[in-house]
Amino acid sequence: MSAPERIPPRSVTATDPAAAELLARGELTVRGRIREASNAALYCTVTHQDREAACVYKPVAGERPLWDFPDGTLAGREAAAYEVSRVTGWDLVPPTVLRDGPYGEGMCQLWIETAPGAELLALVDGEEPGPGWKAIGFAEAGEGRTALLVHSDDDRLRRLSVLDAVINNADRKGGHLLPTADGRLYGIDHGVTFNTENKLRTLLWGWAGEPLPEEALDVLRTLSGALAPSGPLTAALSPLITPAEIDATRARVDSLLASGTHPEPGTDWPAIPWPPV
């Protein structure tokens, strides 16, 4: 009698409701190291029952200490960014959990396959961006030439800029933007977020000072309620970041609602990350 045919596991995508459970409960198998990452980042597969996916596992043991982020861990902040994104309903951060793995506790995030050719950033000649683009600032373009760095006037990027303002993202680079074939956009690498001091550093300054769209205001109201002391988001964030960082997040949401505008660059912190990509 022949053995029963083995049914291959079903691949899980970022939009699958089972993705977070798979990341939290599945068996992690390390396949290789992502060498361009500044901290230890391992490419893995995760399997559980009849489901499987590729993921990134960043163990806390592989983190480099940061003097200006002395509390908590990068991994905890990455998971916290996902929890905030999940409440917005925009789903801009891939499913992410904090869990034990082969090298101890760490962040586990679903791997995102990007779509080639989706242009979100560009260097252009002249002093003004063309139609469909927003200016970031001037940058060296090589051989002594200065060009204007611009980003697309894209609703997905605008939503991400609001999320970054809420989580106080200190490192929104071009390489952290992942457009996909189905038209979605994901942001990754949220280890330097949630600081109690203003450290917003991003390439997405194109809407600075402009009124927030009504969609964003509705999302901020939702976040405000979820961040109440007994709110569900406060409960989800409590194991991941400090009480002071949760209070600061709540204050940033309230400030955005009070101003009704996108934040503008500060003067006591570099406004644009380097390198920008």
PDB file of C-alpha atoms in Angstrom:
ATOM      1  CA  MET A   1       0.000   0.000   0.000  1.00  0.00           C
ATOM      2  CA  SER A   2       1.463   3.403  -0.955  1.00  0.00           C
ATOM      3  CA  ALA A   3       1.825   6.183   1.587  1.00  0.00           C
ATOM      4  CA  PRO A   4      -0.829   8.913   1.438  1.00  0.00           C
ATOM      5  CA  GLU A   5       0.171  11.914  -0.625  1.00  0.00           C
ATOM      6  CA  ARG A   6       1.435  14.771   1.509  1.00  0.00           C
ATOM      7  CA  ILE A   7      -0.501  17.981   0.950  1.00  0.00           C
ATOM      8  CA  PRO A   8       1.912  20.920   0.763  1.00  0.00           C
ATOM      9  CA  PRO A   9       1.297  23.711   3.276  1.00  0.00           C
ATOM     10  CA  ARG A  10      -0.737  26.691   2.121  1.00  0.00           C
ATOM     11  CA  SER A  11       1.217  29.908   1.703  1.00  0.00           C
ATOM     12  CA  VAL A  12      -0.014  32.796   3.869  1.00  0.00           C
ATOM     13  CA  THR A  13      -0.010  36.419   2.679  1.00  0.00           C
ATOM     14  CA  ALA A  14      -0.098  39.702   4.603  1.00  0.00           C
ATOM     15  CA  THR A  15      -3.846  40.063   4.077  1.00  0.00           C
ATOM     16  CA  ASP A  16      -4.604  36.610   5.508  1.00  0.00           C
ATOM     17  CA  PRO A  17      -6.271  36.876   8.956  1.00  0.00           C
ATOM     18  CA  ALA A  18      -4.221  33.843  10.038  1.00  0.00           C
ATOM     19  CA  ALA A  19      -0.861  35.536   9.363  1.00  0.00           C
ATOM     20  CA  ALA A  20      -0.242  36.849  12.882  1.00  0.00           C
ATOM     21  CA  GLU A  21      -1.206  33.522  14.466  1.00  0.00           C
ATOM     22  CA  LEU A  22       1.129  31.675  12.109  1.00  0.00           C
ATOM     23  CA  LEU A  23       4.014  33.999  13.041  1.00  0.00           C
ATOM     24  CA  ALA A  24       3.306  33.641  16.761  1.00  0.00           C
ATOM     25  CA  ARG A  25       2.770  29.874  16.932  1.00  0.00           C
ATOM     26  CA  GLY A  26       4.629  28.425  13.963  1.00  0.00           C
ATOM     27  CA  GLU A  27       7.985  26.685  13.909  1.00  0.00           C
ATOM     28  CA  LEU A  28      10.790  28.982  12.768  1.00  0.00           C
ATOM     29  CA  THR A  29      13.504  27.625  10.486  1.00  0.00           C
ATOM     30  CA  VAL A  30      16.432  29.932   9.706  1.00  0.00           C
ATOM     31  CA  ARG A  31      17.334  29.952   6.003  1.00  0.00           C
ATOM     32  CA  GLY A  32      19.935  32.721   5.889  1.00  0.00           C
ATOM     33  CA  ARG A  33      21.047  36.125   7.125  1.00  0.00           C
ATOM     34  CA  ILE A  34      20.062  39.488   5.627  1.00  0.00           C
ATOM     35  CA  ARG A  35      23.534  40.984   5.534  1.00  0.00           C
ATOM     36  CA  GLU A  36      22.629  44.581   4.632  1.00  0.00           C
ATOM     37  CA  ALA A  37      20.724  44.974   7.915  1.00  0.00           C
ATOM     38  CA  SER A  38      22.484  46.974  10.661  1.00  0.00           C
ATOM     39  CA  ASN A  39      21.273  44.556  13.347  1.00  0.00           C
ATOM     40  CA  ALA A  40      20.926  40.782  13.176  1.00  0.00           C
ATOM     41  CA  ALA A  41      18.109  39.970  10.728  1.00  0.00           C
ATOM     42  CA  LEU A  42      17.453  36.389   9.681  1.00  0.00           C
ATOM     43  CA  TYR A  43      15.424  35.186   6.717  1.00  0.00           C
ATOM     44  CA  CYS A  44      13.228  32.288   7.883  1.00  0.00           C
ATOM     45  CA  THR A  45      10.273  30.133   7.064  1.00  0.00           C
ATOM     46  CA  VAL A  46       7.511  29.603   9.591  1.00  0.00           C
ATOM     47  CA  THR A  47       5.135  26.636   9.475  1.00  0.00           C
ATOM     48  CA  HIS A  48       2.117  25.693  11.555  1.00  0.00           C
ATOM     49  CA  GLN A  49      -0.366  22.949  10.756  1.00  0.00           C
ATOM     50  CA  ASP A  50      -1.253  23.447   7.067  1.00  0.00           C
ATOM     51  CA  ARG A  51       0.158  26.965   6.703  1.00  0.00           C
ATOM     52  CA  GLU A  52       3.593  28.311   5.779  1.00  0.00           C
ATOM     53  CA  ALA A  53       5.202  31.670   5.047  1.00  0.00           C
ATOM     54  CA  ALA A  54       8.542  33.411   4.659  1.00  0.00           C
ATOM     55  CA  CYS A  55       9.414  35.856   7.420  1.00  0.00           C
ATOM     56  CA  VAL A  56      12.119  37.983   9.003  1.00  0.00           C
ATOM     57  CA  TYR A  57      13.278  37.162  12.529  1.00  0.00           C
ATOM     58  CA  LYS A  58      15.298  39.797  14.414  1.00  0.00           C
ATOM     59  CA  PRO A  59      16.486  38.457  17.784  1.00  0.00           C
ATOM     60  CA  VAL A  60      16.916  40.926  20.631  1.00  0.00           C
ATOM     61  CA  ALA A  61      20.340  39.341  21.264  1.00  0.00           C
ATOM     62  CA  GLY A  62      21.505  40.735  17.912  1.00  0.00           C
ATOM     63  CA  GLU A  63      20.516  44.350  18.592  1.00  0.00           C
ATOM     64  CA  ARG A  64      23.110  47.100  18.912  1.00  0.00           C
ATOM     65  CA  PRO A  65      22.414  49.398  21.900  1.00  0.00           C
ATOM     66  CA  LEU A  66      21.320  52.941  21.009  1.00  0.00           C
ATOM     67  CA  TRP A  67      22.097  55.749  23.443  1.00  0.00           C
ATOM     68  CA  ASP A  68      18.961  57.717  22.499  1.00  0.00           C
ATOM     69  CA  PHE A  69      16.658  54.665  22.733  1.00  0.00           C
ATOM     70  CA  PRO A  70      17.771  53.249  26.088  1.00  0.00           C
ATOM     71  CA  ASP A  71      14.437  51.694  27.105  1.00  0.00           C
ATOM     72  CA  GLY A  72      12.971  48.487  25.761  1.00  0.00           C
ATOM     73  CA  THR A  73      14.067  46.762  22.571  1.00  0.00           C
ATOM     74  CA  LEU A  74      14.011  47.391  18.848  1.00  0.00           C
ATOM     75  CA  ALA A  75      11.969  44.205  18.486  1.00  0.00           C
ATOM     76  CA  GLY A  76       9.316  45.446  20.891  1.00  0.00           C
ATOM     77  CA  ARG A  77       8.977  48.715  18.994  1.00  0.00           C
ATOM     78  CA  GLU A  78       8.635  46.859  15.684  1.00  0.00           C
ATOM     79  CA  ALA A  79       5.751  44.832  17.101  1.00  0.00           C
ATOM     80  CA  ALA A  80       4.230  47.980  18.625  1.00  0.00           C
ATOM     81  CA  ALA A  81       4.279  49.730  15.228  1.00  0.00           C
ATOM     82  CA  TYR A  82       2.275  46.826  13.798  1.00  0.00           C
ATOM     83  CA  GLU A  83      -0.274  47.055  16.604  1.00  0.00           C
ATOM     84  CA  VAL A  84      -0.828  50.764  15.903  1.00  0.00           C
ATOM     85  CA  SER A  85      -1.025  50.155  12.145  1.00  0.00           C
ATOM     86  CA  ARG A  86      -3.569  47.382  12.703  1.00  0.00           C
ATOM     87  CA  VAL A  87      -5.883  49.719  14.637  1.00  0.00           C
ATOM     88  CA  THR A  88      -5.743  52.361  11.882  1.00  0.00           C
ATOM     89  CA  GLY A  89      -7.222  49.871   9.430  1.00  0.00           C
ATOM     90  CA  TRP A  90      -4.660  50.957   6.840  1.00  0.00           C
ATOM     91  CA  ASP A  91      -2.525  47.848   7.422  1.00  0.00           C
ATOM     92  CA  LEU A  92       0.683  49.617   6.440  1.00  0.00           C
ATOM     93  CA  VAL A  93       2.983  47.386   8.513  1.00  0.00           C
ATOM     94  CA  PRO A  94       3.295  43.670   7.679  1.00  0.00           C
ATOM     95  CA  PRO A  95       1.988  41.304  10.367  1.00  0.00           C
ATOM     96  CA  THR A  96       4.571  41.368  13.185  1.00  0.00           C
ATOM     97  CA  VAL A  97       4.810  39.603  16.542  1.00  0.00           C
ATOM     98  CA  LEU A  98       7.223  39.407  19.469  1.00  0.00           C
ATOM     99  CA  ARG A  99       8.067  35.772  20.217  1.00  0.00           C
ATOM    100  CA  ASP A 100      10.731  33.279  21.176  1.00  0.00           C
ATOM    101  CA  GLY A 101      12.867  31.893  18.368  1.00  0.00           C
ATOM    102  CA  PRO A 102      16.046  29.910  17.724  1.00  0.00           C
ATOM    103  CA  TYR A 103      18.172  32.728  19.210  1.00  0.00           C
ATOM    104  CA  GLY A 104      15.816  33.894  21.927  1.00  0.00           C
ATOM    105  CA  GLU A 105      13.089  36.512  22.000  1.00  0.00           C
ATOM    106  CA  GLY A 106      12.791  38.609  18.887  1.00  0.00           C
ATOM    107  CA  MET A 107      10.599  40.241  16.313  1.00  0.00           C
ATOM    108  CA  CYS A 108       9.041  38.011  13.639  1.00  0.00           C
ATOM    109  CA  GLN A 109       7.557  39.777  10.604  1.00  0.00           C
ATOM    110  CA  LEU A 110       5.969  38.412   7.453  1.00  0.00           C
ATOM    111  CA  TRP A 111       8.240  38.672   4.409  1.00  0.00           C
ATOM    112  CA  ILE A 112       6.896  41.010   1.706  1.00  0.00           C
ATOM    113  CA  GLU A 113       7.628  40.468  -1.977  1.00  0.00           C
ATOM    114  CA  THR A 114       7.943  43.821  -3.704  1.00  0.00           C
ATOM    115  CA  ALA A 115       6.803  44.797  -7.191  1.00  0.00           C
ATOM    116  CA  PRO A 116       9.534  46.157  -9.497  1.00  0.00           C
ATOM    117  CA  GLY A 117       9.118  49.487 -11.209  1.00  0.00           C
ATOM    118  CA  ALA A 118       6.898  51.228  -8.658  1.00  0.00           C
ATOM    119  CA  GLU A 119       8.525  54.672  -8.502  1.00  0.00           C
ATOM    120  CA  LEU A 120       7.910  56.452  -5.219  1.00  0.00           C
ATOM    121  CA  LEU A 121      11.077  58.600  -4.982  1.00  0.00           C
ATOM    122  CA  ALA A 122      13.034  60.493  -7.618  1.00  0.00           C
ATOM    123  CA  LEU A 123      15.732  63.117  -8.172  1.00  0.00           C
ATOM    124  CA  VAL A 124      14.668  65.851 -10.610  1.00  0.00           C
ATOM    125  CA  ASP A 125      16.270  68.969 -12.053  1.00  0.00           C
ATOM    126  CA  GLY A 126      14.771  72.343 -11.230  1.00  0.00           C
ATOM    127  CA  GLU A 127      13.431  73.915  -8.062  1.00  0.00           C
ATOM    128  CA  GLU A 128       9.843  72.676  -8.168  1.00  0.00           C
ATOM    129  CA  PRO A 129       8.413  69.151  -8.338  1.00  0.00           C
ATOM    130  CA  GLY A 130       6.376  68.193 -11.373  1.00  0.00           C
ATOM    131  CA  PRO A 131       2.694  67.185 -11.306  1.00  0.00           C
ATOM    132  CA  GLY A 132       2.077  64.197  -9.067  1.00  0.00           C
ATOM    133  CA  TRP A 133       5.193  64.780  -6.955  1.00  0.00           C
ATOM    134  CA  LYS A 134       5.992  66.439  -3.630  1.00  0.00           C
ATOM    135  CA  ALA A 135       9.302  68.125  -2.779  1.00  0.00           C
ATOM    136  CA  ILE A 136      11.478  66.822   0.056  1.00  0.00           C
ATOM    137  CA  GLY A 137      14.612  68.930  -0.357  1.00  0.00           C
ATOM    138  CA  PHE A 138      17.805  69.290  -2.362  1.00  0.00           C
ATOM    139  CA  ALA A 139      20.411  66.548  -2.444  1.00  0.00           C
ATOM    140  CA  GLU A 140      23.777  65.881  -4.009  1.00  0.00           C
ATOM    141  CA  ALA A 141      23.276  63.908  -7.224  1.00  0.00           C
ATOM    142  CA  GLY A 142      26.946  63.224  -8.008  1.00  0.00           C
ATOM    143  CA  GLU A 143      29.670  65.040  -9.923  1.00  0.00           C
ATOM    144  CA  GLY A 144      28.889  68.279  -8.108  1.00  0.00           C
ATOM    145  CA  ARG A 145      25.264  68.352  -9.294  1.00  0.00           C
ATOM    146  CA  THR A 146      22.411  69.204  -6.951  1.00  0.00           C
ATOM    147  CA  ALA A 147      18.941  67.880  -7.658  1.00  0.00           C
ATOM    148  CA  LEU A 148      15.544  68.088  -6.001  1.00  0.00           C
ATOM    149  CA  LEU A 149      14.550  64.966  -4.082  1.00  0.00           C
ATOM    150  CA  VAL A 150      10.829  64.295  -4.468  1.00  0.00           C
ATOM    151  CA  HIS A 151       8.310  61.652  -3.453  1.00  0.00           C
ATOM    152  CA  SER A 152       5.097  60.636  -5.160  1.00  0.00           C
ATOM    153  CA  ASP A 153       1.895  62.455  -4.212  1.00  0.00           C
ATOM    154  CA  ASP A 154       0.434  59.082  -3.311  1.00  0.00           C
ATOM    155  CA  ASP A 155      -2.419  58.471  -0.845  1.00  0.00           C
ATOM    156  CA  ARG A 156      -0.607  55.373   0.462  1.00  0.00           C
ATOM    157  CA  LEU A 157       2.486  57.442   1.289  1.00  0.00           C
ATOM    158  CA  ARG A 158       0.319  60.109   2.879  1.00  0.00           C
ATOM    159  CA  ARG A 159      -1.237  57.541   5.194  1.00  0.00           C
ATOM    160  CA  LEU A 160       2.220  56.259   6.059  1.00  0.00           C
ATOM    161  CA  SER A 161       3.352  59.801   6.882  1.00  0.00           C
ATOM    162  CA  VAL A 162       0.484  60.051   9.385  1.00  0.00           C
ATOM    163  CA  LEU A 163       1.381  56.701  10.929  1.00  0.00           C
ATOM    164  CA  ASP A 164       5.019  57.816  11.203  1.00  0.00           C
ATOM    165  CA  ALA A 165       3.950  60.991  12.992  1.00  0.00           C
ATOM    166  CA  VAL A 166       1.951  58.918  15.488  1.00  0.00           C
ATOM    167  CA  ILE A 167       4.733  56.408  16.222  1.00  0.00           C
ATOM    168  CA  ASN A 168       7.474  59.090  16.030  1.00  0.00           C
ATOM    169  CA  ASN A 169       9.485  57.233  13.394  1.00  0.00           C
ATOM    170  CA  ALA A 170      13.114  58.359  13.480  1.00  0.00           C
ATOM    171  CA  ASP A 171      14.174  56.506  10.324  1.00  0.00           C
ATOM    172  CA  ARG A 172      11.731  56.498   7.390  1.00  0.00           C
ATOM    173  CA  LYS A 173      14.027  55.815   4.441  1.00  0.00           C
ATOM    174  CA  GLY A 174      13.190  54.989   0.848  1.00  0.00           C
ATOM    175  CA  GLY A 175      14.419  51.431   1.296  1.00  0.00           C
ATOM    176  CA  HIS A 176      11.787  50.935   3.993  1.00  0.00           C
ATOM    177  CA  LEU A 177       8.937  51.384   1.478  1.00  0.00           C
ATOM    178  CA  LEU A 178       7.674  48.126  -0.036  1.00  0.00           C
ATOM    179  CA  PRO A 179       5.093  48.411  -2.849  1.00  0.00           C
ATOM    180  CA  THR A 180       3.516  45.122  -3.899  1.00  0.00           C
ATOM    181  CA  ALA A 181       1.998  43.715  -7.087  1.00  0.00           C
ATOM    182  CA  ASP A 182      -1.544  44.019  -5.696  1.00  0.00           C
ATOM    183  CA  GLY A 183      -1.167  47.780  -5.260  1.00  0.00           C
ATOM    184  CA  ARG A 184      -0.509  47.809  -1.530  1.00  0.00           C
ATOM    185  CA  LEU A 185       2.315  49.628   0.212  1.00  0.00           C
ATOM    186  CA  TYR A 186       4.050  48.434   3.373  1.00  0.00           C
ATOM    187  CA  GLY A 187       6.533  50.180   5.627  1.00  0.00           C
ATOM    188  CA  ILE A 188       9.191  48.194   7.492  1.00  0.00           C
ATOM    189  CA  ASP A 189      12.079  48.695   9.950  1.00  0.00           C
ATOM    190  CA  HIS A 190      10.343  50.379  12.877  1.00  0.00           C
ATOM    191  CA  GLY A 191      12.930  49.707  15.572  1.00  0.00           C
ATOM    192  CA  VAL A 192      13.587  53.400  16.284  1.00  0.00           C
ATOM    193  CA  THR A 193      10.082  54.601  17.061  1.00  0.00           C
ATOM    194  CA  PHE A 194       7.951  55.672  20.031  1.00  0.00           C
ATOM    195  CA  ASN A 195      10.608  57.868  21.656  1.00  0.00           C
ATOM    196  CA  THR A 196       9.195  60.260  24.239  1.00  0.00           C
ATOM    197  CA  GLU A 197      11.113  63.118  22.566  1.00  0.00           C
ATOM    198  CA  ASN A 198      10.312  64.413  19.086  1.00  0.00           C
ATOM    199  CA  LYS A 199      12.561  62.488  16.721  1.00  0.00           C
ATOM    200  CA  LEU A 200      10.468  62.342  13.544  1.00  0.00           C
ATOM    201  CA  ARG A 201      12.919  61.864  10.689  1.00  0.00           C
ATOM    202  CA  THR A 202      11.479  60.937   7.334  1.00  0.00           C
ATOM    203  CA  LEU A 203      11.493  61.389   3.582  1.00  0.00           C
ATOM    204  CA  LEU A 204       7.744  62.011   3.586  1.00  0.00           C
ATOM    205  CA  TRP A 205       7.709  65.748   4.289  1.00  0.00           C
ATOM    206  CA  GLY A 206       5.811  66.667   1.123  1.00  0.00           C
ATOM    207  CA  TRP A 207       2.562  67.415   2.980  1.00  0.00           C
ATOM    208  CA  ALA A 208       4.184  69.285   5.903  1.00  0.00           C
ATOM    209  CA  GLY A 209       1.854  71.990   7.204  1.00  0.00           C
ATOM    210  CA  GLU A 210      -1.028  70.947   4.963  1.00  0.00           C
ATOM    211  CA  PRO A 211      -4.454  70.074   6.428  1.00  0.00           C
ATOM    212  CA  LEU A 212      -4.885  66.419   7.297  1.00  0.00           C
ATOM    213  CA  PRO A 213      -7.481  64.690   5.099  1.00  0.00           C
ATOM    214  CA  GLU A 214     -10.744  63.732   6.785  1.00  0.00           C
ATOM    215  CA  GLU A 215      -9.801  60.065   6.447  1.00  0.00           C
ATOM    216  CA  ALA A 216      -6.703  60.673   8.576  1.00  0.00           C
ATOM    217  CA  LEU A 217      -8.680  62.626  11.178  1.00  0.00           C
ATOM    218  CA  ASP A 218     -11.149  59.745  11.479  1.00  0.00           C
ATOM    219  CA  VAL A 219      -8.257  57.329  12.008  1.00  0.00           C
ATOM    220  CA  LEU A 220      -6.698  59.590  14.630  1.00  0.00           C
ATOM    221  CA  ARG A 221     -10.005  59.717  16.508  1.00  0.00           C
ATOM    222  CA  THR A 222     -10.099  55.920  16.465  1.00  0.00           C
ATOM    223  CA  LEU A 223      -6.535  55.790  17.788  1.00  0.00           C
ATOM    224  CA  SER A 224      -7.366  58.314  20.499  1.00  0.00           C
ATOM    225  CA  GLY A 225     -10.153  56.100  21.805  1.00  0.00           C
ATOM    226  CA  ALA A 226      -8.066  52.932  21.559  1.00  0.00           C
ATOM    227  CA  LEU A 227      -5.223  54.650  23.454  1.00  0.00           C
ATOM    228  CA  ALA A 228      -7.363  55.574  26.456  1.00  0.00           C
ATOM    229  CA  PRO A 229      -5.834  54.245  29.710  1.00  0.00           C
ATOM    230  CA  SER A 230      -8.162  51.240  29.592  1.00  0.00           C
ATOM    231  CA  GLY A 231      -8.292  51.076  25.799  1.00  0.00           C
ATOM    232  CA  PRO A 232      -7.448  47.979  23.718  1.00  0.00           C
ATOM    233  CA  LEU A 233      -4.432  49.526  22.010  1.00  0.00           C
ATOM    234  CA  THR A 234      -2.974  50.601  25.358  1.00  0.00           C
ATOM    235  CA  ALA A 235      -3.315  46.990  26.516  1.00  0.00           C
ATOM    236  CA  ALA A 236      -1.653  45.689  23.334  1.00  0.00           C
ATOM    237  CA  LEU A 237       1.251  48.145  23.617  1.00  0.00           C
ATOM    238  CA  SER A 238       1.889  47.688  27.342  1.00  0.00           C
ATOM    239  CA  PRO A 239       4.084  44.551  26.985  1.00  0.00           C
ATOM    240  CA  LEU A 240       6.017  46.134  24.089  1.00  0.00           C
ATOM    241  CA  ILE A 241       6.928  49.722  25.049  1.00  0.00           C
ATOM    242  CA  THR A 242       7.116  51.730  28.286  1.00  0.00           C
ATOM    243  CA  PRO A 243       4.197  53.558  29.959  1.00  0.00           C
ATOM    244  CA  ALA A 244       5.945  56.877  29.206  1.00  0.00           C
ATOM    245  CA  GLU A 245       6.167  55.962  25.524  1.00  0.00           C
ATOM    246  CA  ILE A 246       2.473  55.062  25.469  1.00  0.00           C
ATOM    247  CA  ASP A 247       1.638  58.422  27.107  1.00  0.00           C
ATOM    248  CA  ALA A 248       3.775  60.211  24.500  1.00  0.00           C
ATOM    249  CA  THR A 249       1.991  58.356  21.681  1.00  0.00           C
ATOM    250  CA  ARG A 250      -1.369  59.405  23.099  1.00  0.00           C
ATOM    251  CA  ALA A 251      -0.118  63.017  23.294  1.00  0.00           C
ATOM    252  CA  ARG A 252       1.050  62.946  19.655  1.00  0.00           C
ATOM    253  CA  VAL A 253      -2.368  61.732  18.513  1.00  0.00           C
ATOM    254  CA  ASP A 254      -4.075  64.486  20.509  1.00  0.00           C
ATOM    255  CA  SER A 255      -1.665  67.088  19.088  1.00  0.00           C
ATOM    256  CA  LEU A 256      -2.343  66.001  15.500  1.00  0.00           C
ATOM    257  CA  LEU A 257      -6.082  66.195  16.115  1.00  0.00           C
ATOM    258  CA  ALA A 258      -5.753  69.631  17.726  1.00  0.00           C
ATOM    259  CA  SER A 259      -3.662  71.069  14.880  1.00  0.00           C
ATOM    260  CA  GLY A 260      -5.485  69.290  12.066  1.00  0.00           C
ATOM    261  CA  THR A 261      -2.324  69.484   9.965  1.00  0.00           C
ATOM    262  CA  HIS A 262       0.598  67.325   8.966  1.00  0.00           C
ATOM    263  CA  PRO A 263       3.611  68.009  11.229  1.00  0.00           C
ATOM    264  CA  GLU A 264       6.506  70.150  10.049  1.00  0.00           C
ATOM    265  CA  PRO A 265      10.232  69.396  10.474  1.00  0.00           C
ATOM    266  CA  GLY A 266      11.705  70.278  13.846  1.00  0.00           C
ATOM    267  CA  THR A 267      14.890  72.265  14.385  1.00  0.00           C
ATOM    268  CA  ASP A 268      16.634  70.162  17.056  1.00  0.00           C
ATOM    269  CA  TRP A 269      16.830  66.875  15.141  1.00  0.00           C
ATOM    270  CA  PRO A 270      17.868  66.096  11.540  1.00  0.00           C
ATOM    271  CA  ALA A 271      14.630  66.043   9.560  1.00  0.00           C
ATOM    272  CA  ILE A 272      15.788  63.670   6.817  1.00  0.00           C
ATOM    273  CA  PRO A 273      17.498  60.314   7.472  1.00  0.00           C
ATOM    274  CA  TRP A 274      20.920  59.634   6.025  1.00  0.00           C
ATOM    275  CA  PRO A 275      21.436  57.939   3.713  1.00  0.00           C
ATOM    276  CA  PRO A 276      17.899  58.702   2.469  1.00  0.00           C
ATOM    277  CA  VAL A 277      17.534  55.339   0.707  1.00  0.00           C
TER     278      VAL A 277
END
